[in-house]
């Protein structure tokens, strides 16, 4: 599936900002099953300095520095991306979850077993997940069941949680948004010793029958990748939608939790209060990828 | 296995048969020659020396008071023993560098399973912002390395802790040596003690050498946590030893991808940053721990080679408590050598077998990730009362990487007391000893030759003065002058009310003084009427001296500012400021209601102000620091003269004489007037002397001329608006006096001046504000975006 991506972020400040530094994780990752044909970032006002570097997790990080006074800051990220993640292996063919946990410590996935600031070990979350992982169960079978339960047991309710909402609060309130569900699932899996990472990106909204996708209706999205052992590697699981990641998601970046992959963060001097507008379009492109 | 804690400690000075070890003999011989009680006296002198240096804080009872003390007896290491430690410390530093280079690079050690992933990924010291996938980190990551060592009953030195973040202590070690040499000069005679100076010379060169390649004449800055941090004193000492700028995060800015220092002359490039902050606090863009502090973009500037941060921000990773358990195994793999200097027994508690051992065996100290079993520390003699007492000792030693090799300081800190217990603590507290390293017989004790730098270009212009420092000096000048004015007002008032009744001809003067006191911030003075003044004013003055009153309050602000500009003052200046201020403040607080005692306290205040003025005049180069100290003082004094002369002249013309007398007294100009005009008091000559005479340092004109001069010097050729305003004020002062001289009735003309004087005072206040805005760049607060503001961005598309 080929998508044209357009993600616009706009900050408007009450007072002039004299100096600003922003860290952007807005360029889709190049992956074996995600081809990035084009990618661009347009920043207004024009930065006085701009750098590109890969971060610790291999994500493409852009830093922009502005030293002219401005009252509005806008980033337009555009990309043309082809995604076709392979089908997950049959759940029954994956190793027992205890074996995956045992193999994790000596692997490259080890980092994602440890708790992190926004996905700490929460006994309530671990206990919740444990019900899907009886002894000897194939890991993917447990993961699919856990994902389904989260979709069923937690209400999707924007506005009740914020970016710093803790997993314990979400377990308590049983509601939140994609970021909260991803943190719950990551935290729960780590509690069992299973490597899990937080993925930031986009999902297409299914257009209504015969209609077209509503522009600006889509937003930044977040889901989970879990490790199935050396043979099968990582698999993407979207607990907000209860689907495996195949060809409806575009991956921006991954990390331990939202704190590692916030798409846009910054430090500004001045500015006072600010307003923020975000709009995302992820449209399917018909036909061959333009060069 | 026997409990190692059960063995008796080794005595550093006395061997097992009761004989004094050879390397202590010279020192002991010297002690034998000292009279009874001399050692205790030296200990007291050493304490006082530290206090005078400002280590003990400016004011008694303030938080900055550090309980750091030095024992007059050094700890002695023979040459051979130091050589062994030197080799071990340098090797350990190389090992940790190799370890950091791997963990911030390819992470082979993790792939090979040589250290558990917990030590890296569950370690808050692992800064992900300092690693890039597929990119090797810039080396060196370690530049300054410190190690805490203790010696067990078996005679072997073992490492208690490795310090790699921003190790505290090298400056304190140097300070201990300096003060010990002053207080115990005879101890150094005949003892071949290795000097520390060559080490600091090498260190200074190393910082230059480690600059990124692009710049000639690299600029080095030492980044301190700030004047409120207990480590600030040491940072200041270090910046002096290493001849580099002492800066705070707020002094720095990243522009165009490079690091700059904000100075009065604009932005100046910084190539090497010797950081005394934990790496996670350096850059709010990269690390959430920095909050809204730090320098945005600093890590990116380092990442792209525009600045070298030493130690590298992520170097604290090597302090992981469980790491020592793996170092002996890592040494052959990383540097192809066996570990020379062992750690104290350490177990990583992530290993079930280790947990079991810790539960079954005695003597383990259990932490969150690791358990250690340090041996009983060796003991050294320390001064206790009039005698000596053996107490446990731990060494903190230092090494610096100079670009090609590690250099170990021939000296360090020997920390005394519950040394073994407080290993983790900063050496800013407690008792320490100077660590003596004896030179080998006939050895060259000078050390290797320092790097030869090209001759420096001669500079006379003021160096880089950070705006923050200029701001502090400006207010130090203002507050010092304000305190002095208050003392003069109190004295003038006391002279008129001490008899209990006010003479009729002095009624008007006392009323004017009450207005001056109210203007100077004495609570209650504004309500004082003519006849009740003699009753009310003593209480108002006494209240102003008490804790929480305006005068001790000013003294505290001056003390705080003195501490903040400590790095711009010589040791003598600092000691003079501090001692005289402390005396004045103590006398104020103890004065109670006693007129006599208050009067003595005011004399002490004037003595303090005179000391500041004298030191500034005689010991400060007429550059940026002096300019702003003087500017503050002149602006404050000009404003006060204009206001007070206005109050004094606000009389019916018939009673102007009393006002003139008061004006001359407050401007300390009575004697000059008498010398010029004998005893006839007339408005024009008196006002000429206090308003228009540029040669009288207590006259308004003198202040305005100085302000204009200072401002033109600071502003260079940029904008002349500020000096022009000062010159225009000077013209106004002359015009006022000219008006009185030309008037048919001088008294009437003088009595009409107060509104004009008030206007002048207002313009001076506005000028002060303009100076603040122009030079001290009051920056708005830094705020972070993205982590708190992204809520709407995170809706799912389900």
Coordinates of N, CA and C in Angstrom, one line a residue, chain A residues 38 73 145 162 173 178 202:
Chain A
X38 N 9.8 9.5 -0.7 CA 10.1 10.9 -0.6 C 9.9 11.3 0.9
X73 N 5.0 29.1 14.8 CA 6.0 28.2 14.4 C 5.3 27.0 13.7
X145 N -4.5 -12.1 22.3 CA -5.6 -12.1 23.3 C -5.6 -10.8 24.1
X162 N -3.6 12.9 29.5 CA -2.6 13.8 28.8 C -1.4 13.0 28.5
X173 N -8.7 4.0 35.6 CA -9.9 4.6 35.0 C -10.4 3.8 33.8
X178 N -4.9 6.3 22.3 CA -3.9 5.3 21.8 C -2.6 5.3 22.6
X202 N 1.4 6.7 12.1 CA 0.1 7.0 11.6 C -0.7 5.8 11.2

